[in-house]
PDB file of C-alpha atoms in Angstrom:
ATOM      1  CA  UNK A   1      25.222  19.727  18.458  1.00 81.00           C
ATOM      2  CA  UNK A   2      28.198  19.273  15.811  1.00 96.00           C
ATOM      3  CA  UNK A   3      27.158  19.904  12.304  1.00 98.00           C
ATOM      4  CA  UNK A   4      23.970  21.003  10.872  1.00 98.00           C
ATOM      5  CA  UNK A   5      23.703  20.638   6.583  1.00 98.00           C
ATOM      6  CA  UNK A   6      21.126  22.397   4.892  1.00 98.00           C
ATOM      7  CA  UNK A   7      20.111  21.811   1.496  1.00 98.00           C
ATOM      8  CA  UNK A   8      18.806  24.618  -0.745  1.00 97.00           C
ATOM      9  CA  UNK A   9      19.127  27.076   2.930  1.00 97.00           C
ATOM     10  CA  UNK A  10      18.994  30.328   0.665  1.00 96.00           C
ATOM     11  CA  UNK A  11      15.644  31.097   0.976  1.00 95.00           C
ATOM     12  CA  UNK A  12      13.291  32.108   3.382  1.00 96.00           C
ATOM     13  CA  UNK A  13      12.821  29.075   5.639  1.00 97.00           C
ATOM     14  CA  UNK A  14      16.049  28.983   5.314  1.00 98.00           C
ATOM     15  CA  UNK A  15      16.933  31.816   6.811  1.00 97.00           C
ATOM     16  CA  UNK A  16      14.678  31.138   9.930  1.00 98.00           C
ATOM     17  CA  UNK A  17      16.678  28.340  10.059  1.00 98.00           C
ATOM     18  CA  UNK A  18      19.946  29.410  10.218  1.00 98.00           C
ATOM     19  CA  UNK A  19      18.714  32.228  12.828  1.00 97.00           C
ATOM     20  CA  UNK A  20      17.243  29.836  14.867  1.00 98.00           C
ATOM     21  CA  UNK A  21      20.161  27.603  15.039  1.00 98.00           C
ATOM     22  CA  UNK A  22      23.181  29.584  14.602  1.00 97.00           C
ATOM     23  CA  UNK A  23      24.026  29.053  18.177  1.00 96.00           C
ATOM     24  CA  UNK A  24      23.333  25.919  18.793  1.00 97.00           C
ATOM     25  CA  UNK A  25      25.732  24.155  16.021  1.00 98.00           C
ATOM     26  CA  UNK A  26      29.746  24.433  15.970  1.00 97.00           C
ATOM     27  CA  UNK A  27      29.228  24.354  12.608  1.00 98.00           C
ATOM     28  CA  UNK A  28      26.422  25.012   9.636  1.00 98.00           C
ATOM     29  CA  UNK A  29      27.121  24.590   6.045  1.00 98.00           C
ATOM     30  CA  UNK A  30      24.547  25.442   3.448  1.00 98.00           C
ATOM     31  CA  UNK A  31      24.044  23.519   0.116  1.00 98.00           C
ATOM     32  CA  UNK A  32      23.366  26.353  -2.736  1.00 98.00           C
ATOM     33  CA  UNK A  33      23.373  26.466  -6.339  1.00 96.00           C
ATOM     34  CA  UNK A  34      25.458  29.831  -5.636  1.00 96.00           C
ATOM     35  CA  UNK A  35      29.365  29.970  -5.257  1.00 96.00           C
ATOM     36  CA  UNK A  36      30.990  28.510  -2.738  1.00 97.00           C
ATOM     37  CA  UNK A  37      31.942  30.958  -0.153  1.00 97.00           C
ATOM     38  CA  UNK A  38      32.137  31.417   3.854  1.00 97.00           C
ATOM     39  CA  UNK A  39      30.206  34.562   5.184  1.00 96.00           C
ATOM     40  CA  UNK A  40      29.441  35.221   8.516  1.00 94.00           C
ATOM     41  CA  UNK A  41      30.759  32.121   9.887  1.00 95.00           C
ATOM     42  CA  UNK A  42      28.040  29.659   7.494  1.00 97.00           C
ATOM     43  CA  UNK A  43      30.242  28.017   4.994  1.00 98.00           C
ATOM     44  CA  UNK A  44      28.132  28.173   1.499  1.00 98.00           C
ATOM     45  CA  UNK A  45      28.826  25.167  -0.931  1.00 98.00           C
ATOM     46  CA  UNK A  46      27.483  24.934  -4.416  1.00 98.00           C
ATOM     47  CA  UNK A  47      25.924  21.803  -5.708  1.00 98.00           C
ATOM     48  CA  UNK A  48      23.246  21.321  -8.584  1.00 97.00           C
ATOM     49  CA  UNK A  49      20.632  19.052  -6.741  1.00 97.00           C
ATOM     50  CA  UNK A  50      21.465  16.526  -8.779  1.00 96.00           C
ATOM     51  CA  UNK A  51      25.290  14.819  -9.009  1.00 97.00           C
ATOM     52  CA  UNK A  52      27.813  14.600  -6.841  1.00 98.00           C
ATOM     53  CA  UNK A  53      30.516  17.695  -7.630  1.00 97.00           C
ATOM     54  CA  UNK A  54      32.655  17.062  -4.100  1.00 97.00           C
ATOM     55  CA  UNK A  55      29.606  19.290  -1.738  1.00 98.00           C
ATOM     56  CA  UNK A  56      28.651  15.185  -0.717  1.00 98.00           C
ATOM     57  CA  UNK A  57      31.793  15.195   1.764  1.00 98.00           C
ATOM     58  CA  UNK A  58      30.114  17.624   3.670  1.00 98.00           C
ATOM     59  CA  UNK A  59      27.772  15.097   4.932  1.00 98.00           C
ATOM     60  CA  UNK A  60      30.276  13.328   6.965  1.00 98.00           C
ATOM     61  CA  UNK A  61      29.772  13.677  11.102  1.00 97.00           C
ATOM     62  CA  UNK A  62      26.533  15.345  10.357  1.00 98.00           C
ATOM     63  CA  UNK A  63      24.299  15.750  13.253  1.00 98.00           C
ATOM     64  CA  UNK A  64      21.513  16.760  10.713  1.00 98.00           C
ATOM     65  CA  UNK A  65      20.814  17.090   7.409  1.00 98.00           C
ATOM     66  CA  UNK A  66      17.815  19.281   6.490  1.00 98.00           C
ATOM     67  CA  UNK A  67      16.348  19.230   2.690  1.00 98.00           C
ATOM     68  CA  UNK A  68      14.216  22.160   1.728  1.00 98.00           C
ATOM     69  CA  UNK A  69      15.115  22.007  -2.426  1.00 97.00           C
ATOM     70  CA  UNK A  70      12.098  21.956  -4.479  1.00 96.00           C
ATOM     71  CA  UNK A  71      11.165  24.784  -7.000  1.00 95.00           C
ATOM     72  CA  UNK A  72       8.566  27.037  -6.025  1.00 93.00           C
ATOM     73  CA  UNK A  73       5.020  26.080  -6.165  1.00 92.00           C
ATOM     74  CA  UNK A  74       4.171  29.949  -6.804  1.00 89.00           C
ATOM     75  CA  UNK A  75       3.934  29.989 -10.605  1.00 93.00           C
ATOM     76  CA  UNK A  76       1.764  28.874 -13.329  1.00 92.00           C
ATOM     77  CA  UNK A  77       1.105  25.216 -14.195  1.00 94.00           C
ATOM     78  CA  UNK A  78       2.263  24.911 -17.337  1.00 96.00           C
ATOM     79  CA  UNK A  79       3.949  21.842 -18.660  1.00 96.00           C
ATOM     80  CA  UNK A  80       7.010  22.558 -18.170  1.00 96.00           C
ATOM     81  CA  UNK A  81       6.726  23.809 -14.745  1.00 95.00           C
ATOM     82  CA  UNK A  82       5.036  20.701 -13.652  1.00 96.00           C
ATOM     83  CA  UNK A  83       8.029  18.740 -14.650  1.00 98.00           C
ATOM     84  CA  UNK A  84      10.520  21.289 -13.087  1.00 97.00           C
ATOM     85  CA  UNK A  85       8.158  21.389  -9.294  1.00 97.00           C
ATOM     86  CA  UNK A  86       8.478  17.638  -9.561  1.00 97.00           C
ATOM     87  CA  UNK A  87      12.107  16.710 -10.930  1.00 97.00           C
ATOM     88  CA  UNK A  88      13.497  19.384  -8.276  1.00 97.00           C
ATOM     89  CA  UNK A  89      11.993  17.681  -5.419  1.00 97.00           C
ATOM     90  CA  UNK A  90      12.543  13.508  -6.379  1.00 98.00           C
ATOM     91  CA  UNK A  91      16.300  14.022  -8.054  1.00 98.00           C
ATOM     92  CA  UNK A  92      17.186  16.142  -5.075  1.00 98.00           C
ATOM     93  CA  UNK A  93      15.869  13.580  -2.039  1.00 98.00           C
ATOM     94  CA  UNK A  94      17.747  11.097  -4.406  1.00 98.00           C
ATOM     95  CA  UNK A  95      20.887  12.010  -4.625  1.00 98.00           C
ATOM     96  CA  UNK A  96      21.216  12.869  -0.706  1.00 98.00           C
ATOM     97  CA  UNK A  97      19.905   9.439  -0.085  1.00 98.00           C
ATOM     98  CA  UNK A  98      22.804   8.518  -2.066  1.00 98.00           C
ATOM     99  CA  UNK A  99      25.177  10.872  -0.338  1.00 98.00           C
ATOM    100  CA  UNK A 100      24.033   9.025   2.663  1.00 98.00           C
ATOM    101  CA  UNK A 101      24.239   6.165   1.918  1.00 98.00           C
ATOM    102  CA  UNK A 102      28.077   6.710   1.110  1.00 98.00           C
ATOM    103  CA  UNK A 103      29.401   8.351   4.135  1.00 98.00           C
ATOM    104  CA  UNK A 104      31.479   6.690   6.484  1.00 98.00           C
ATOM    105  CA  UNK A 105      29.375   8.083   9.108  1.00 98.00           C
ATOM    106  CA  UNK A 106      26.409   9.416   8.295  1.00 98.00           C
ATOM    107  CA  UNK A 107      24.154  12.412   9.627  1.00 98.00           C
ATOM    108  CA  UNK A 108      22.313  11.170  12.686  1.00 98.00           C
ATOM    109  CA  UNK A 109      18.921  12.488  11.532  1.00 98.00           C
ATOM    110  CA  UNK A 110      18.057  13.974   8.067  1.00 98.00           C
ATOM    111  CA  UNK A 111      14.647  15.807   7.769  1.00 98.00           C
ATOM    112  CA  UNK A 112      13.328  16.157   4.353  1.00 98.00           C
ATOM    113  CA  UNK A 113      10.575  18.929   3.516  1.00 98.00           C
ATOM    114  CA  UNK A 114       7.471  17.312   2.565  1.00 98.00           C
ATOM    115  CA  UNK A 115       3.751  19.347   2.472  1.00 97.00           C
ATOM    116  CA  UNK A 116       0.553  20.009   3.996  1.00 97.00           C
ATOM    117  CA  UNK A 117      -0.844  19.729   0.439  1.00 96.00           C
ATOM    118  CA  UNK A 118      -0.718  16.125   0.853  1.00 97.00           C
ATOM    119  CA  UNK A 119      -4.174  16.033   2.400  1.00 98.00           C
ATOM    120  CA  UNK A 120      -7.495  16.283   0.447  1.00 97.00           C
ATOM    121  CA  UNK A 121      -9.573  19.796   0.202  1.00 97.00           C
ATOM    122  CA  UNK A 122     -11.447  19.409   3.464  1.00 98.00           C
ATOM    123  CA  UNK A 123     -13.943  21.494   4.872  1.00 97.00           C
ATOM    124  CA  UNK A 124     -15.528  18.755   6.811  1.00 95.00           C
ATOM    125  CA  UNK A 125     -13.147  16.827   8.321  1.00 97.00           C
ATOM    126  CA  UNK A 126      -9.210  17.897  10.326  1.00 98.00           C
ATOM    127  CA  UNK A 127      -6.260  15.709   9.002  1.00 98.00           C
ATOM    128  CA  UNK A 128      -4.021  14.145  11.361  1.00 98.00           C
ATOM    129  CA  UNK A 129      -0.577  11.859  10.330  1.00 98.00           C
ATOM    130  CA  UNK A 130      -2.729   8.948  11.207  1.00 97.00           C
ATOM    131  CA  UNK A 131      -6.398   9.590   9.668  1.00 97.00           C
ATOM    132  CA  UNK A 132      -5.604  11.925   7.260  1.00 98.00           C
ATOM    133  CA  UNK A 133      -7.415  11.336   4.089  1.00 98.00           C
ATOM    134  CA  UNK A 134      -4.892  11.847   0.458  1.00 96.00           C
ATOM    135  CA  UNK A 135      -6.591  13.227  -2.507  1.00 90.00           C
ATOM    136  CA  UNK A 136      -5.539  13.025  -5.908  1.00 93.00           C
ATOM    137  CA  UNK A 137      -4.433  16.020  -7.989  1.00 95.00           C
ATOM    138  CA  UNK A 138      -1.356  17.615  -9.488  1.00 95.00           C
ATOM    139  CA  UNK A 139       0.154  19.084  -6.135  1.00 96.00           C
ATOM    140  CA  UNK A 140      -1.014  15.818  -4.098  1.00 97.00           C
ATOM    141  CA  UNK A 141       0.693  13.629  -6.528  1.00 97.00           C
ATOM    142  CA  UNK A 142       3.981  15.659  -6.091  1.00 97.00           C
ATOM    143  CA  UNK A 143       3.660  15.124  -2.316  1.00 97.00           C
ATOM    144  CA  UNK A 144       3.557  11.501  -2.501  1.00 97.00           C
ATOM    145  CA  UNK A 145       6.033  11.325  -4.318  1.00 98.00           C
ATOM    146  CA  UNK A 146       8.014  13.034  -3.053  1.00 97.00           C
ATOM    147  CA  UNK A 147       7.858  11.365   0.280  1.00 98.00           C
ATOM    148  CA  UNK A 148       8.499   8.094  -1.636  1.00 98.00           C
ATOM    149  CA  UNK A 149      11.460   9.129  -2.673  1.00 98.00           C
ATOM    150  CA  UNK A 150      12.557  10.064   0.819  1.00 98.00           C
ATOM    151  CA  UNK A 151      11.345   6.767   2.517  1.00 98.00           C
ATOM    152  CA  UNK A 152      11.732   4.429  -0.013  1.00 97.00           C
ATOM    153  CA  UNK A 153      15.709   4.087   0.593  1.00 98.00           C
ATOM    154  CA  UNK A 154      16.711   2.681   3.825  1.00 97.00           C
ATOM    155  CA  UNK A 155      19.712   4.469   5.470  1.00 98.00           C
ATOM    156  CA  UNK A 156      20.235   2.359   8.776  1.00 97.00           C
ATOM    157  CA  UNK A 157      22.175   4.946  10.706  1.00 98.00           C
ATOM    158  CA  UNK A 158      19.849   7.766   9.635  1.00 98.00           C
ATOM    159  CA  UNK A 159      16.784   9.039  11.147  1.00 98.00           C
ATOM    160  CA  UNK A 160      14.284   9.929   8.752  1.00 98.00           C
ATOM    161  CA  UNK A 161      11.416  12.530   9.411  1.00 98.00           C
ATOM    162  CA  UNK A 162       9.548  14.453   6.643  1.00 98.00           C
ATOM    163  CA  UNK A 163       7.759  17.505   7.018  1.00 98.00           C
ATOM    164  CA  UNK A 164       4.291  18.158   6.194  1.00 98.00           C
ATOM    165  CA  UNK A 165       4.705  21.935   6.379  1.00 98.00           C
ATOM    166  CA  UNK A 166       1.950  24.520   5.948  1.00 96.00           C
ATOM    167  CA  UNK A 167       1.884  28.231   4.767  1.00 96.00           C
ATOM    168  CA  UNK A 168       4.713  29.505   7.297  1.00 97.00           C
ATOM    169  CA  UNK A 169       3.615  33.193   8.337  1.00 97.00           C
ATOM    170  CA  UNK A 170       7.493  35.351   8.547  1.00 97.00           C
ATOM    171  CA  UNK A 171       8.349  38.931   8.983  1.00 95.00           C
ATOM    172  CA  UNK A 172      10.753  38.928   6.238  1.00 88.00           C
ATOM    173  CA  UNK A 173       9.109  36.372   2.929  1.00 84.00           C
ATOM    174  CA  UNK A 174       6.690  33.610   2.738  1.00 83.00           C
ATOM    175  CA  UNK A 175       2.672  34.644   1.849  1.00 88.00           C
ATOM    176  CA  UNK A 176       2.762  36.882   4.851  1.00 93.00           C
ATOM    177  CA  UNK A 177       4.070  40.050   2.292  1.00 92.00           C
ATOM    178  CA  UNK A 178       1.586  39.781  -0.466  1.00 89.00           C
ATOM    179  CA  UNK A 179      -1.294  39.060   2.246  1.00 91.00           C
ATOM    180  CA  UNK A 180      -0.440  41.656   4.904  1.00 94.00           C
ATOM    181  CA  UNK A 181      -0.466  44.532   1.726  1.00 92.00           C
ATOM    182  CA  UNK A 182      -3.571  43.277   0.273  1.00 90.00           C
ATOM    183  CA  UNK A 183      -5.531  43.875   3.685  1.00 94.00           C
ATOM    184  CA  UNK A 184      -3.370  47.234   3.502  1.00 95.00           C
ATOM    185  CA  UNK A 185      -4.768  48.377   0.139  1.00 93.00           C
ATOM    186  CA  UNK A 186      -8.205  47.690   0.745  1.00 95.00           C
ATOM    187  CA  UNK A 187      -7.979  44.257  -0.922  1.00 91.00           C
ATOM    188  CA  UNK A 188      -8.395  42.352   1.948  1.00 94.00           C
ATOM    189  CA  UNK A 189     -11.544  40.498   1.883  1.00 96.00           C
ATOM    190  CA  UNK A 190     -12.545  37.113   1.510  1.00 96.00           C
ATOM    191  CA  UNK A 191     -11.091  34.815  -1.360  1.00 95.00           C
ATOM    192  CA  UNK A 192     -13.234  32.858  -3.186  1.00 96.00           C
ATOM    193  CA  UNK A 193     -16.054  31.392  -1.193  1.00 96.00           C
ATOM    194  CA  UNK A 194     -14.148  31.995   1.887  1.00 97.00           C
ATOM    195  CA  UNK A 195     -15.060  28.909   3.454  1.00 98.00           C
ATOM    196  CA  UNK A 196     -11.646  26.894   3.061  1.00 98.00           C
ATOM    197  CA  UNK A 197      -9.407  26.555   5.872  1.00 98.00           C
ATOM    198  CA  UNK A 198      -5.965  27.983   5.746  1.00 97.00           C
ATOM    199  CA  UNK A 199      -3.775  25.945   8.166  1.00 98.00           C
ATOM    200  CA  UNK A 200      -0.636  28.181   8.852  1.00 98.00           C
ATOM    201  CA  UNK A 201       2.358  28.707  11.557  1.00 98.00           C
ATOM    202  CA  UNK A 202       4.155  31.511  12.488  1.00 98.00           C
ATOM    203  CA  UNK A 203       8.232  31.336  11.557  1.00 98.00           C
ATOM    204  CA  UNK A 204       9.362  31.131  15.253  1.00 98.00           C
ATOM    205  CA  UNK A 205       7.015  27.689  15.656  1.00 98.00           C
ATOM    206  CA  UNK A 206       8.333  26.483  12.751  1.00 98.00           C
ATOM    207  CA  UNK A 207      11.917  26.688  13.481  1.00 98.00           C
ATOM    208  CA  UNK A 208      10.885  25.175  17.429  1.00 98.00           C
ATOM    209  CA  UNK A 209       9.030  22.778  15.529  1.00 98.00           C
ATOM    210  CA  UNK A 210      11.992  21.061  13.467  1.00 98.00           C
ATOM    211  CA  UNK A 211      14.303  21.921  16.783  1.00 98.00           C
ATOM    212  CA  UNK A 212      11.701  19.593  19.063  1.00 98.00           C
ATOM    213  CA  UNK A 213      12.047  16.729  16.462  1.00 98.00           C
ATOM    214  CA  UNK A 214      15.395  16.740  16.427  1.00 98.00           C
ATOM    215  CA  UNK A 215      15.638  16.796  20.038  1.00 98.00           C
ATOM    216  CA  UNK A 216      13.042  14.487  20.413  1.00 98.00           C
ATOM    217  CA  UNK A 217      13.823  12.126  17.098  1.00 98.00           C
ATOM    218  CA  UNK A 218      10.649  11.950  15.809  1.00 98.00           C
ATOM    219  CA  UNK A 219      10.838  10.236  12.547  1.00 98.00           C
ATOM    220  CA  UNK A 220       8.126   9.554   9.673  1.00 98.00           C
ATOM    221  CA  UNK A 221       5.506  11.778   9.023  1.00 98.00           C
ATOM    222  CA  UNK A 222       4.801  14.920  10.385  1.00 98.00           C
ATOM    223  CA  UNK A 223       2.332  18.171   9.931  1.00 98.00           C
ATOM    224  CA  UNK A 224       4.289  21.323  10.567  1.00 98.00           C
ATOM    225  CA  UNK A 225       0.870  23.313  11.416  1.00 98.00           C
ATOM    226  CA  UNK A 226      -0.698  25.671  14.254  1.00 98.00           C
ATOM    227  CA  UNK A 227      -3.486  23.476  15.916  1.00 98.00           C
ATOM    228  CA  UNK A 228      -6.153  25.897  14.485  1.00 96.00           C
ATOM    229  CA  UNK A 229      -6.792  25.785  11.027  1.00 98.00           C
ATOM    230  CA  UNK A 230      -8.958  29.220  10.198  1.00 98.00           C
ATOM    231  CA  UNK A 231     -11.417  29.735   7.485  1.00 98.00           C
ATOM    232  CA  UNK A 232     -10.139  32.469   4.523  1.00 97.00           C
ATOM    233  CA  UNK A 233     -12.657  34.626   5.114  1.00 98.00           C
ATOM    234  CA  UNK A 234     -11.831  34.407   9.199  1.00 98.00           C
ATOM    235  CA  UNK A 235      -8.451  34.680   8.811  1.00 97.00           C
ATOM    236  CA  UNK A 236      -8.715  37.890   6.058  1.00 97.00           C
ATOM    237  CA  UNK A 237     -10.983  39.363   8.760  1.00 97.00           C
ATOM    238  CA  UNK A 238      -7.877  39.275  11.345  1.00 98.00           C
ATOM    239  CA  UNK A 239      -5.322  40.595   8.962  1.00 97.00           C
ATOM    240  CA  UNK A 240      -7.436  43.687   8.496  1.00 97.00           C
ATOM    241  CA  UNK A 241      -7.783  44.148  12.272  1.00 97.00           C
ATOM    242  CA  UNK A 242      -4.439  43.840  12.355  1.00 97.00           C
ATOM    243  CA  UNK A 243      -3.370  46.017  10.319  1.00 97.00           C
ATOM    244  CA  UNK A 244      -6.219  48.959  11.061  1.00 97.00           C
ATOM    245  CA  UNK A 245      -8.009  48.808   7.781  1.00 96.00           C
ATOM    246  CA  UNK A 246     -11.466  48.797   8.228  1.00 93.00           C
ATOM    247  CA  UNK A 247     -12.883  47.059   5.070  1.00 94.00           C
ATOM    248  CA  UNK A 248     -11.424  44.520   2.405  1.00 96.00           C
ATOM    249  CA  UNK A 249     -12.980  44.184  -1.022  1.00 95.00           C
ATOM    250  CA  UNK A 250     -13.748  40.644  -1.619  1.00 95.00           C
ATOM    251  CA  UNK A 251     -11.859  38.577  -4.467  1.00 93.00           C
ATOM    252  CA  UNK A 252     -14.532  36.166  -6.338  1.00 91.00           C
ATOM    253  CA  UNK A 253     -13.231  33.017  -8.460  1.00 91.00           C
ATOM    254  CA  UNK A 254     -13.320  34.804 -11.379  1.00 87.00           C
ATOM    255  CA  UNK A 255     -10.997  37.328 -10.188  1.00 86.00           C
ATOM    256  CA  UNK A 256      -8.631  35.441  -8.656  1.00 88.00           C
ATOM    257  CA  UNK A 257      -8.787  33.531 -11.981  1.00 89.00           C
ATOM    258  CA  UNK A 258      -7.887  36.797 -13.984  1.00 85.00           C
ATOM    259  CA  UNK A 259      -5.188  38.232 -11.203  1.00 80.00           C
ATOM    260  CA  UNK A 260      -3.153  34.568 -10.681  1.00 80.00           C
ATOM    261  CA  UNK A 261      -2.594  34.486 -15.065  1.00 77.00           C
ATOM    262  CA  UNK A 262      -1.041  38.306 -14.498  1.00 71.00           C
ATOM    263  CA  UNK A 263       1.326  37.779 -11.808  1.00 71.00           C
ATOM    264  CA  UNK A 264       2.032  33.854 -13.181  1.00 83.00           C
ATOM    265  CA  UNK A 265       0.491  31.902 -10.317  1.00 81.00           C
ATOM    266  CA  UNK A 266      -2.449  29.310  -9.376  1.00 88.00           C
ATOM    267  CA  UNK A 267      -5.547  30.037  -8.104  1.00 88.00           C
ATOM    268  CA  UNK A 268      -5.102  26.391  -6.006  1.00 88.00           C
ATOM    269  CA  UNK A 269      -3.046  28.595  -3.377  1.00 83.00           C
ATOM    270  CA  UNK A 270      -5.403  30.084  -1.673  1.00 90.00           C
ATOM    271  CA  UNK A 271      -8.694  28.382  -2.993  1.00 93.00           C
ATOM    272  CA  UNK A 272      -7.701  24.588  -1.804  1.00 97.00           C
ATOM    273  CA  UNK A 273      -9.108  24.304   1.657  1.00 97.00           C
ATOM    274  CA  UNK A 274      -6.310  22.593   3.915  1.00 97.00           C
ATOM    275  CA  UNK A 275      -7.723  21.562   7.447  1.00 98.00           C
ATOM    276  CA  UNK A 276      -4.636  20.249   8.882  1.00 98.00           C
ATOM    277  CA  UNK A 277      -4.283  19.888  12.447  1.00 98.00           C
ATOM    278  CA  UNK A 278      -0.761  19.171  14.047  1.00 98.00           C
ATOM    279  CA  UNK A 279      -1.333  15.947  15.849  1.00 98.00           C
ATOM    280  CA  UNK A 280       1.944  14.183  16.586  1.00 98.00           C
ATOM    281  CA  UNK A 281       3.758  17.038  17.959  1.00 98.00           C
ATOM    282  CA  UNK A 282       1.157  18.441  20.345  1.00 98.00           C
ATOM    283  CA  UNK A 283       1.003  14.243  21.511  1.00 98.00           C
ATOM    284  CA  UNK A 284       4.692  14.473  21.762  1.00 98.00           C
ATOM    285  CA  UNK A 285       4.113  17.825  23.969  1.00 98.00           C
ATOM    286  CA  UNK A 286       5.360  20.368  21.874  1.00 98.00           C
ATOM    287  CA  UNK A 287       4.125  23.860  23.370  1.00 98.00           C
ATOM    288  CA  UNK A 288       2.981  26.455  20.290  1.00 98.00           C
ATOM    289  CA  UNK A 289       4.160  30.069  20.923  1.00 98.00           C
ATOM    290  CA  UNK A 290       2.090  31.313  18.874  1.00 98.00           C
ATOM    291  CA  UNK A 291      -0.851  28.861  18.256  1.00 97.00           C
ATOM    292  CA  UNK A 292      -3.382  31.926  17.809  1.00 97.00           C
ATOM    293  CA  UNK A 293      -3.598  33.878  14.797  1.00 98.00           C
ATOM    294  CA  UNK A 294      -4.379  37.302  16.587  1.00 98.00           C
ATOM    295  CA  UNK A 295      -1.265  36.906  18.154  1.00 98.00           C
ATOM    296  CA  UNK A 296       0.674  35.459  15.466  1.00 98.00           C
ATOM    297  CA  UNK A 297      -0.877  38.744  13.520  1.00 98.00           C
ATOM    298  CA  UNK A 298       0.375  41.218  16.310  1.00 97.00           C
ATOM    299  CA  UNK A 299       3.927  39.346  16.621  1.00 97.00           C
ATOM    300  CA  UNK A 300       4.716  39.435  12.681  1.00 97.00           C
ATOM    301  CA  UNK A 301       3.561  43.240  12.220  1.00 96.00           C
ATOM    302  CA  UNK A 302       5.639  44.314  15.150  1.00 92.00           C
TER     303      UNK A 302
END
């Protein structure tokens, strides 16, 4: 493959990203609010998320274009980060479909992040691309749309795909850190009830994931999930295992209340009960490397 674009590739995904694809593109440029600058053979090029500053030219003789700008949903509701989670995500998508829209030729296939979130709190019922049921809250709201904004423009010689991605489980950032030294502190036990279901997927699936899709062009909407979605108080139980800690103090509502206004986050993170299940790529015959937790556990703490 020619040229891979990512938007907003700084972070953690990222990162598995660009390690999963570094050899399989001549060429990978990533879209940044940082300076522009070449290291390690990824050409950086700053752009705001917003207007067109000359990083649009980029976009011509793509073979992809992936989208992961959005702020981060790990900080407190207020006001005006509502507006900034939403205006991130909708006047990003926006102005690439406009940067699409203008090239000469196009990137084949552009895959936009999208969420799990999407989906209702569920402990009764899996959610699949086709049955899922949407709820109707702050964070669901954002998802759809979001995805409007994605859809909603037709680029004719673009594939379009977004990505209902769940927690993703990494060595190196995502929830993994803050999980993996709770269960290491003795902090480990259930959250909340400890009924909801956490659906999840390691970093390596993740990155095979979005590699299958392109390979395969799957466009619309799909869950980026492990096929087994595990209860909190389950999947707690595992960490601790994992990491040789024989008990975990449980964290009631209350206290997750208190301990998300201290370190500036929502309680919604780990208390919403996402049953997602990953049904159009296992029907498209993608294999899961690691599709069990205990071994997702064991890889990650390696």
């Amino acid at each position: 493959m020619k040229k891979l674009i990512i938007a907003a590739g700084t972070g953690f995904l990222g990162q598995v990203l660009i390690n999963h694809f570094k050899d399989k593109f001549e060429e990978i440029v990533i879209l940044t609010r940082r300076k522009s600058q070449t290291v390690d053979g990824i050409k950086y090029v700053n752009w705001n998320a917003r207007t067109f500053s000359g990083w649009e030219k980029e976009l011509e003789n793509a073979t992809v274009l992936i989208n992961l700008a959005g702020k981060s949903v790990d900080c407190r509701y207020t006001k005006e980060n509502k507006k900034a989670i939403l205006l991130s995500r909708i006047e990003s998508t926006k102005i690439l479909n406009k940067a699409v829209l203008n090239c000469a030729t196009p990137p084949k296939h552009w895959l936009n992040s999208s969420t799990s979130t999407i989906y209702r709190f569920s402990l009764d019922k899996q959610m699949d691309e086709i049955d899922g049921e949407i709820g109707n809250d702050f964070s669901i709201n954002v998802a759809l749309s979001w995805e409007k904004a994605f859809f909603k423009t037709e680029t004719p010689n673009t594939l379009k795909t977004a990505l209902r991605t769940s927690i993703v489980l990494g060595k190196n950032g995502s929830a993994f850190i803050p999980l993996k030294t709770l269960a290491k502190t003795g902090f480990g036990g259930k959250q909340g009830k400890g009924n909801q279901f956490i659906s999840w997927i390691h970093e390596e699936d993740f990155a095979n994931a979005v590699d299958f899709i392109i390979q395969k062009e799957i466009t619309g909407v799909i869950n980026i999930v492990s096929p087994e979605p595990i209860r909190n108080v389950d999947f707690m139980a595992k960490l601790r295992k994992a990491v040789g800690f024989p008990f975990g103090i449980p964290m009631n509502t209350l206290l997750l209340e208190i301990g998300s206004f201290f370190i500036r986050t929502e309680t919604e993170l780990v208390l919403k009960s996402r049953n997602v299940i990953p049904k159009r790529l296992l029907e498209n015959g993608f294999e899961f490397k690691f599709g069990d937790i205990d071994e997702a556990f064991k890889n990650l703490l390696r």
